[in-house]
Amino acid sequence: MQAIFPIPKQCSIRKNLLSWYDLHRRPLPWRESCEPYRVWISEIMLQQTRVAAVIEHYQKFLRRFPTLQKLAAARQSTVLAAWSGLGYYRRARMMHAAAKIIVRSHGGQFPQTAEAWQELPGIGRYTAAAVASIAFGEPIAVVDGNVERVLQRLSGKRLAGENLWQTAQALLDRERPGDFNQAMMELGATICAPRQPQCLTCPVVDFCAARGEMEATAKAAPQKKREIHCSFTCRDSSDGQREVLLVQRGRDASLMPGMWELPRAKADSRGALLFTVRHSITVTDYRVHVWSGSEDLAAGGKWIPAKRIARLPLTGLARKVLVKAGLLSFSPGSSALLRNR
Ligand code: SF4
């Protein structure tokens, strides 16, 4: 394959990008240490989730599970409860399974190469390369949405697939691969944004073919709209505790198995309309109408004391409704599942 960037240009891009990163990178909590456990947790949380949403959850999660051993020894329901608000719970299940494997089959030693990381559950090519380069200094490039956009604009070409990975690998700084990978993602997240890139402040503007947005190729799929109805039912128990009625999804449900949510409100079981919230999941925008329910609904659910709710693995929607209803405190990650970094 012919090199996309000539060697002198590659050297200049590396030098400028790393100098800029050293001065301007955001002080994110997972950048305080290259300890593999912390890097791995952050990379899993950052998949499909905004940085701002991850920050609080990351710190709380590490307080709850400060070591690999603590995570591996925890019950899955405890891990899911600590993950609550980040969404895409499959990530938490896979991460927990991987922790058990590392402890039981690798003597608690993390793999040191991207190839070995990919043997673990929930670790794809991107995450494997990110952890191996940041935590172990393996000279291997990452490609995520930000890197893809930066490389396409720098080269002026619609790079895709293996060509994109090879271009990223050719450009990688082999002495500081972890920092270089993070610098590419940081540039895409803060300067070379999808809309209105800040080319005047870009450290690699002199080497950029596009110097701005590239022409769009295809329109994004339109968001679907759906209306759903759920019941919010509270009571005071005999010992004076506030309780709310929740239902648990089946263990074999294809989506969010074992998670807790509010019961659906059928047309004939709705009381007064309490409020409406919006909730987006991938390509669907939901308008969620929350109705007061009655204790008749209790047959399919369980009364949960208000003080226990925060420890349950809740769906993102249930969390949002319970925050709005004043039974849970606000969590900034509860509604933010947009894109990584
Ligand atoms: Fe992106 Fe503009 Fe920098 Fe090119 S010059 S990499 S388009 S911010």
CSV table of C-alpha atoms and ligand atoms in Angstrom, one decimal:
chain,number,residue,atom,x,y,z
A,1,MET,CA,0.0,0.0,0.0
A,2,GLN,CA,1.3,3.4,-0.9
A,3,ALA,CA,1.9,5.6,2.2
A,4,ILE,CA,-0.8,8.2,2.7
A,5,PHE,CA,1.6,10.6,4.3
A,6,PRO,CA,5.3,11.0,3.2
A,7,ILE,CA,7.8,10.3,5.9
A,8,PRO,CA,8.8,14.0,6.6
A,9,LYS,CA,5.1,14.9,6.9
A,10,GLN,CA,4.6,12.0,9.3
A,11,CYS,CA,7.4,13.2,11.5
A,12,SER,CA,6.1,16.7,11.6
A,13,ILE,CA,2.5,15.6,12.4
A,14,ARG,CA,3.8,13.5,15.3
A,15,LYS,CA,5.9,16.2,16.8
A,16,ASN,CA,3.3,18.9,16.5
A,17,LEU,CA,0.5,16.7,17.8
A,18,LEU,CA,2.4,15.4,20.8
A,19,SER,CA,3.6,18.9,21.8
A,20,TRP,CA,0.1,20.2,21.6
A,21,TYR,CA,-1.2,17.2,23.6
A,22,ASP,CA,1.4,17.8,26.3
A,23,LEU,CA,0.2,21.4,26.8
A,24,HIS,CA,-3.5,21.2,26.1
A,25,ARG,CA,-4.9,17.8,27.1
A,26,ARG,CA,-7.9,17.8,29.3
A,27,PRO,CA,-7.0,16.7,32.9
A,28,LEU,CA,-9.2,13.6,32.9
A,29,PRO,CA,-9.1,11.2,35.9
A,30,TRP,CA,-8.0,8.2,33.9
A,31,ARG,CA,-5.0,10.1,32.7
A,32,GLU,CA,-3.6,10.4,36.2
A,33,SER,CA,-2.1,6.8,35.9
A,34,CYS,CA,-1.3,4.2,33.3
A,35,GLU,CA,-2.2,1.4,35.7
A,36,PRO,CA,-3.8,-1.3,33.5
A,37,TYR,CA,-6.9,-1.8,35.7
A,38,ARG,CA,-7.8,1.9,35.6
A,39,VAL,CA,-7.0,2.2,31.8
A,40,TRP,CA,-9.1,-0.8,31.1
A,41,ILE,CA,-12.1,0.4,33.1
A,42,SER,CA,-12.0,3.8,31.5
A,43,GLU,CA,-11.8,2.4,28.0
A,44,ILE,CA,-14.9,0.2,28.6
A,45,MET,CA,-16.9,3.0,30.1
A,46,LEU,CA,-15.9,5.4,27.2
A,47,GLN,CA,-17.3,3.1,24.6
A,48,GLN,CA,-20.4,4.9,23.2
A,49,THR,CA,-20.5,7.3,26.2
A,50,ARG,CA,-19.5,10.9,26.5
A,51,VAL,CA,-16.5,11.9,28.7
A,52,ALA,CA,-18.6,14.1,30.9
A,53,ALA,CA,-21.0,11.2,31.7
A,54,VAL,CA,-18.1,8.9,32.4
A,55,ILE,CA,-16.1,11.1,34.8
A,56,GLU,CA,-18.4,10.7,37.9
A,57,HIS,CA,-19.2,7.1,37.2
A,58,TYR,CA,-15.5,6.2,36.8
A,59,GLN,CA,-14.5,7.6,40.1
A,60,LYS,CA,-17.4,6.1,42.0
A,61,PHE,CA,-16.8,2.7,40.3
A,62,LEU,CA,-13.2,2.7,41.3
A,63,ARG,CA,-14.1,3.6,44.9
A,64,ARG,CA,-16.5,0.6,44.9
A,65,PHE,CA,-14.1,-1.8,43.1
A,66,PRO,CA,-10.6,-0.4,43.6
A,67,THR,CA,-8.8,-3.5,42.4
A,68,LEU,CA,-9.2,-6.3,39.8
A,69,GLN,CA,-9.6,-8.8,42.6
A,70,LYS,CA,-12.5,-6.9,44.2
A,71,LEU,CA,-14.2,-6.6,40.8
A,72,ALA,CA,-13.7,-10.3,40.1
A,73,ALA,CA,-15.1,-11.3,43.5
A,74,ALA,CA,-18.2,-9.2,43.3
A,75,ARG,CA,-21.7,-10.5,42.5
A,76,GLN,CA,-22.9,-9.6,39.0
A,77,SER,CA,-25.9,-7.7,40.4
A,78,THR,CA,-23.6,-5.5,42.5
A,79,VAL,CA,-21.4,-4.7,39.4
A,80,LEU,CA,-24.6,-3.9,37.4
A,81,ALA,CA,-25.9,-1.6,40.1
A,82,ALA,CA,-22.6,0.3,40.2
A,83,TRP,CA,-22.8,0.5,36.4
A,84,SER,CA,-26.3,1.9,36.5
A,85,GLY,CA,-26.6,5.2,34.6
A,86,LEU,CA,-23.9,4.3,32.1
A,87,GLY,CA,-26.2,2.1,30.0
A,88,TYR,CA,-25.2,-0.6,27.5
A,89,TYR,CA,-25.0,-3.1,30.4
A,90,ARG,CA,-23.5,-5.8,28.2
A,91,ARG,CA,-20.2,-3.9,28.6
A,92,ALA,CA,-20.4,-4.4,32.4
A,93,ARG,CA,-21.3,-8.1,32.2
A,94,MET,CA,-18.4,-8.7,29.8
A,95,MET,CA,-16.0,-6.7,31.9
A,96,HIS,CA,-16.9,-8.7,35.0
A,97,ALA,CA,-16.5,-12.0,33.1
A,98,ALA,CA,-13.1,-10.8,31.9
A,99,ALA,CA,-12.0,-9.9,35.4
A,100,LYS,CA,-12.8,-13.4,36.6
A,101,ILE,CA,-10.8,-14.9,33.8
A,102,ILE,CA,-7.8,-12.7,34.5
A,103,VAL,CA,-7.9,-13.7,38.2
A,104,ARG,CA,-8.6,-17.4,37.7
A,105,SER,CA,-6.7,-18.2,34.5
A,106,HIS,CA,-3.9,-15.6,34.4
A,107,GLY,CA,-3.0,-15.4,38.1
A,108,GLY,CA,-4.3,-11.8,38.3
A,109,GLN,CA,-1.8,-10.6,35.7
A,110,PHE,CA,-3.2,-8.4,32.9
A,111,PRO,CA,-2.3,-9.3,29.3
A,112,GLN,CA,0.4,-7.1,27.9
A,113,THR,CA,-0.4,-7.1,24.2
A,114,ALA,CA,-3.4,-6.1,22.1
A,115,GLU,CA,-3.5,-9.6,20.7
A,116,ALA,CA,-3.8,-11.2,24.1
A,117,TRP,CA,-6.4,-8.6,25.3
A,118,GLN,CA,-8.6,-9.6,22.4
A,119,GLU,CA,-8.9,-13.1,23.8
A,120,LEU,CA,-11.0,-11.6,26.7
A,121,PRO,CA,-14.8,-11.1,26.7
A,122,GLY,CA,-15.9,-7.7,25.5
A,123,ILE,CA,-12.5,-6.6,24.1
A,124,GLY,CA,-12.5,-5.6,20.4
A,125,ARG,CA,-9.7,-4.4,18.2
A,126,TYR,CA,-10.0,-0.7,19.4
A,127,THR,CA,-10.1,-1.4,23.1
A,128,ALA,CA,-7.3,-4.0,22.9
A,129,ALA,CA,-5.1,-1.5,21.1
A,130,ALA,CA,-6.0,1.4,23.4
A,131,VAL,CA,-5.2,-0.5,26.6
A,132,ALA,CA,-2.1,-2.2,25.3
A,133,SER,CA,-0.6,1.1,24.0
A,134,ILE,CA,-1.6,3.3,27.0
A,135,ALA,CA,-0.9,0.8,29.8
A,136,PHE,CA,2.0,-1.2,28.3
A,137,GLY,CA,3.5,1.0,25.6
A,138,GLU,CA,2.8,-1.4,22.8
A,139,PRO,CA,3.3,0.4,19.5
A,140,ILE,CA,-0.2,-0.2,18.1
A,141,ALA,CA,-2.6,2.4,16.7
A,142,VAL,CA,-6.2,2.8,17.6
A,143,VAL,CA,-9.1,3.8,15.3
A,144,ASP,CA,-12.3,5.2,16.7
A,145,GLY,CA,-14.7,7.7,15.3
A,146,ASN,CA,-12.5,10.7,16.2
A,147,VAL,CA,-9.3,9.1,14.7
A,148,GLU,CA,-11.2,8.2,11.6
A,149,ARG,CA,-12.4,11.8,11.0
A,150,VAL,CA,-9.0,13.3,11.7
A,151,LEU,CA,-7.2,10.9,9.4
A,152,GLN,CA,-9.8,11.5,6.6
A,153,ARG,CA,-9.4,15.3,6.9
A,154,LEU,CA,-5.6,15.2,7.1
A,155,SER,CA,-5.4,13.0,4.0
A,156,GLY,CA,-8.4,14.4,2.2
A,157,LYS,CA,-9.4,10.9,1.5
A,158,ARG,CA,-12.4,8.8,2.6
A,159,LEU,CA,-10.3,6.2,4.2
A,160,ALA,CA,-12.2,3.2,5.6
A,161,GLY,CA,-11.7,-0.4,6.8
A,162,GLU,CA,-8.2,-1.9,6.9
A,163,ASN,CA,-6.8,1.0,4.9
A,164,LEU,CA,-7.8,3.3,7.8
A,165,TRP,CA,-6.1,1.1,10.4
A,166,GLN,CA,-2.9,0.8,8.3
A,167,THR,CA,-2.8,4.6,7.9
A,168,ALA,CA,-3.2,5.1,11.6
A,169,GLN,CA,-0.4,2.5,12.3
A,170,ALA,CA,1.9,4.2,9.8
A,171,LEU,CA,1.4,7.5,11.5
A,172,LEU,CA,1.8,6.3,15.1
A,173,ASP,CA,4.6,7.6,17.2
A,174,ARG,CA,6.4,4.4,18.2
A,175,GLU,CA,8.2,6.0,21.2
A,176,ARG,CA,5.0,7.3,22.8
A,177,PRO,CA,2.2,5.2,21.3
A,178,GLY,CA,-0.2,5.6,24.2
A,179,ASP,CA,0.1,9.4,24.2
A,180,PHE,CA,0.0,9.6,20.4
A,181,ASN,CA,-3.2,7.6,20.3
A,182,GLN,CA,-4.8,9.7,23.0
A,183,ALA,CA,-3.6,12.9,21.2
A,184,MET,CA,-5.3,11.8,18.0
A,185,MET,CA,-8.6,11.1,19.9
A,186,GLU,CA,-8.2,14.4,21.8
A,187,LEU,CA,-7.7,16.4,18.6
A,188,GLY,CA,-10.9,14.9,17.2
A,189,ALA,CA,-12.9,15.5,20.4
A,190,THR,CA,-11.8,19.1,21.0
A,191,ILE,CA,-10.5,20.7,17.8
A,192,CYS,CA,-11.3,18.6,14.8
A,193,ALA,CA,-15.0,18.2,15.8
A,194,PRO,CA,-17.5,16.7,13.4
A,195,ARG,CA,-19.1,20.2,12.8
A,196,GLN,CA,-17.1,23.4,12.5
A,197,PRO,CA,-13.6,22.2,13.2
A,198,GLN,CA,-11.3,24.8,14.8
A,199,CYS,CA,-8.6,24.7,12.1
A,200,LEU,CA,-7.1,28.1,13.1
A,201,THR,CA,-6.0,26.5,16.4
A,202,CYS,CA,-5.2,23.1,15.1
A,203,PRO,CA,-1.6,21.9,15.7
A,204,VAL,CA,-1.5,20.0,12.3
A,205,VAL,CA,-3.2,22.5,10.1
A,206,ASP,CA,-0.1,22.9,8.0
A,207,PHE,CA,-0.3,19.3,7.0
A,208,CYS,CA,-4.0,19.0,6.5
A,209,ALA,CA,-5.6,18.4,3.1
A,210,ALA,CA,-9.2,19.3,4.0
A,211,ARG,CA,-8.8,22.2,6.5
A,212,GLY,CA,-12.5,22.0,7.3
A,213,GLU,CA,-15.4,19.6,7.0
A,214,MET,CA,-15.4,17.2,4.1
A,215,GLU,CA,-18.5,16.8,1.9
A,216,ALA,CA,-21.1,14.6,3.5
A,217,THR,CA,-21.5,11.2,1.8
A,218,ALA,CA,-24.9,10.0,3.0
A,219,LYS,CA,-27.6,11.3,5.2
A,220,ALA,CA,-27.8,9.9,8.7
A,221,ALA,CA,-30.8,7.6,9.3
A,222,PRO,CA,-33.8,9.7,10.7
A,223,GLN,CA,-34.7,9.1,14.4
A,224,LYS,CA,-37.8,7.1,15.0
A,225,LYS,CA,-40.3,8.4,17.4
A,226,ARG,CA,-42.3,6.3,19.9
A,227,GLU,CA,-44.6,6.9,22.8
A,228,ILE,CA,-44.6,4.6,25.9
A,229,HIS,CA,-46.5,4.7,29.1
A,230,CYS,CA,-45.3,3.6,32.6
A,231,SER,CA,-46.7,3.5,36.1
A,232,PHE,CA,-45.1,5.2,39.1
A,233,THR,CA,-46.6,3.8,42.2
A,234,CYS,CA,-45.5,4.6,45.8
A,235,ARG,CA,-46.7,3.7,49.2
A,236,ASP,CA,-45.6,3.9,52.9
A,237,SER,CA,-44.8,0.5,54.4
A,238,SER,CA,-46.0,-0.6,57.8
A,239,ASP,CA,-42.7,0.7,59.3
A,240,GLY,CA,-43.1,4.1,57.7
A,241,GLN,CA,-40.6,3.6,54.8
A,242,ARG,CA,-41.3,5.0,51.4
A,243,GLU,CA,-41.5,2.2,48.8
A,244,VAL,CA,-41.8,2.2,45.0
A,245,LEU,CA,-43.2,-0.6,42.8
A,246,LEU,CA,-40.6,-1.9,40.3
A,247,VAL,CA,-40.4,-4.9,38.0
A,248,GLN,CA,-37.4,-6.9,37.0
A,249,ARG,CA,-36.7,-8.0,33.4
A,250,GLY,CA,-36.3,-11.7,32.9
A,251,ARG,CA,-32.8,-13.2,33.2
A,252,ASP,CA,-33.2,-14.5,29.6
A,253,ALA,CA,-34.5,-11.2,28.2
A,254,SER,CA,-32.6,-10.2,25.0
A,255,LEU,CA,-32.3,-6.6,26.2
A,256,MET,CA,-31.0,-5.6,29.6
A,257,PRO,CA,-31.6,-9.0,31.3
A,258,GLY,CA,-32.1,-8.8,35.1
A,259,MET,CA,-32.5,-5.0,35.2
A,260,TRP,CA,-35.2,-3.2,37.2
A,261,GLU,CA,-37.7,-0.8,35.7
A,262,LEU,CA,-41.1,0.7,36.2
A,263,PRO,CA,-44.1,-1.4,35.2
A,264,ARG,CA,-45.8,-0.5,31.9
A,265,ALA,CA,-49.1,1.4,32.3
A,266,LYS,CA,-51.9,-0.3,30.4
A,267,ALA,CA,-54.7,2.0,29.2
A,268,ASP,CA,-57.1,0.6,31.8
A,269,SER,CA,-54.7,0.9,34.8
A,270,ARG,CA,-53.6,4.5,34.4
A,271,GLY,CA,-54.4,7.1,37.1
A,272,ALA,CA,-53.3,10.7,36.7
A,273,LEU,CA,-50.6,11.8,34.3
A,274,LEU,CA,-47.7,12.8,36.5
A,275,PHE,CA,-45.1,14.0,33.9
A,276,THR,CA,-43.6,13.2,30.6
A,277,VAL,CA,-39.9,12.7,29.9
A,278,ARG,CA,-37.9,12.2,26.7
A,279,HIS,CA,-35.5,9.3,26.4
A,280,SER,CA,-33.3,8.4,23.4
A,281,ILE,CA,-31.9,5.0,22.6
A,282,THR,CA,-29.7,4.7,19.5
A,283,VAL,CA,-32.1,5.7,16.6
A,284,THR,CA,-35.3,6.0,18.6
A,285,ASP,CA,-36.7,9.0,20.5
A,286,TYR,CA,-39.2,8.0,23.2
A,287,ARG,CA,-41.8,10.2,24.8
A,288,VAL,CA,-42.4,8.5,28.1
A,289,HIS,CA,-45.7,9.3,29.9
A,290,VAL,CA,-45.5,8.5,33.6
A,291,TRP,CA,-48.9,7.8,35.2
A,292,SER,CA,-49.8,7.3,38.8
A,293,GLY,CA,-50.6,3.6,39.4
A,294,SER,CA,-52.5,1.7,42.0
A,295,GLU,CA,-51.4,-1.1,44.4
A,296,ASP,CA,-53.4,-3.5,42.2
A,297,LEU,CA,-50.3,-3.5,39.9
A,298,ALA,CA,-48.2,-5.1,42.6
A,299,ALA,CA,-48.9,-8.7,41.4
A,300,GLY,CA,-46.1,-8.6,38.8
A,301,GLY,CA,-43.7,-6.4,40.7
A,302,LYS,CA,-41.9,-5.9,43.9
A,303,TRP,CA,-42.1,-3.0,46.5
A,304,ILE,CA,-38.6,-1.6,46.8
A,305,PRO,CA,-37.7,0.7,49.8
A,306,ALA,CA,-36.6,4.1,48.5
A,307,LYS,CA,-33.2,3.9,50.2
A,308,ARG,CA,-32.4,0.6,48.3
A,309,ILE,CA,-33.1,1.9,44.9
A,310,ALA,CA,-29.7,3.4,44.2
A,311,ARG,CA,-28.1,0.0,44.8
A,312,LEU,CA,-30.2,-1.8,42.1
A,313,PRO,CA,-29.2,-2.3,38.5
A,314,LEU,CA,-31.8,0.1,37.0
A,315,THR,CA,-32.5,0.7,33.3
A,316,GLY,CA,-31.5,4.2,32.1
A,317,LEU,CA,-35.2,5.1,31.7
A,318,ALA,CA,-36.2,3.9,35.2
A,319,ARG,CA,-33.3,6.0,36.6
A,320,LYS,CA,-34.4,9.0,34.7
A,321,VAL,CA,-38.0,8.7,35.9
A,322,LEU,CA,-37.0,8.1,39.5
A,323,VAL,CA,-34.7,11.1,39.5
A,324,LYS,CA,-37.5,13.2,38.1
A,325,ALA,CA,-39.9,11.8,40.8
A,326,GLY,CA,-37.4,12.8,43.5
A,327,LEU,CA,-36.6,9.3,44.7
A,328,LEU,CA,-33.1,9.3,43.3
A,329,SER,CA,-30.5,12.1,43.3
A,330,PHE,CA,-29.4,13.4,39.9
A,331,SER,CA,-26.6,11.6,38.1
A,332,PRO,CA,-25.1,13.3,35.1
A,333,GLY,CA,-24.6,10.1,33.2
A,334,SER,CA,-28.2,9.1,33.4
A,335,SER,CA,-29.3,10.5,30.1
A,336,ALA,CA,-26.1,10.8,28.1
A,337,LEU,CA,-25.3,7.9,25.8
A,338,LEU,CA,-24.2,9.6,22.7
A,339,ARG,CA,-20.7,8.9,21.5
A,340,ASN,CA,-17.3,8.2,23.0
A,341,ARG,CA,-14.6,10.6,24.0
B,1,SF4,FE1,-9.2,19.0,11.5
B,1,SF4,FE2,-9.0,21.5,10.6
B,1,SF4,FE3,-7.0,20.3,11.9
B,1,SF4,FE4,-7.6,19.5,9.4
B,1,SF4,S1,-6.8,21.5,10.1
B,1,SF4,S2,-7.1,18.2,11.2
B,1,SF4,S3,-9.8,19.7,9.4
B,1,SF4,S4,-9.0,20.8,12.7
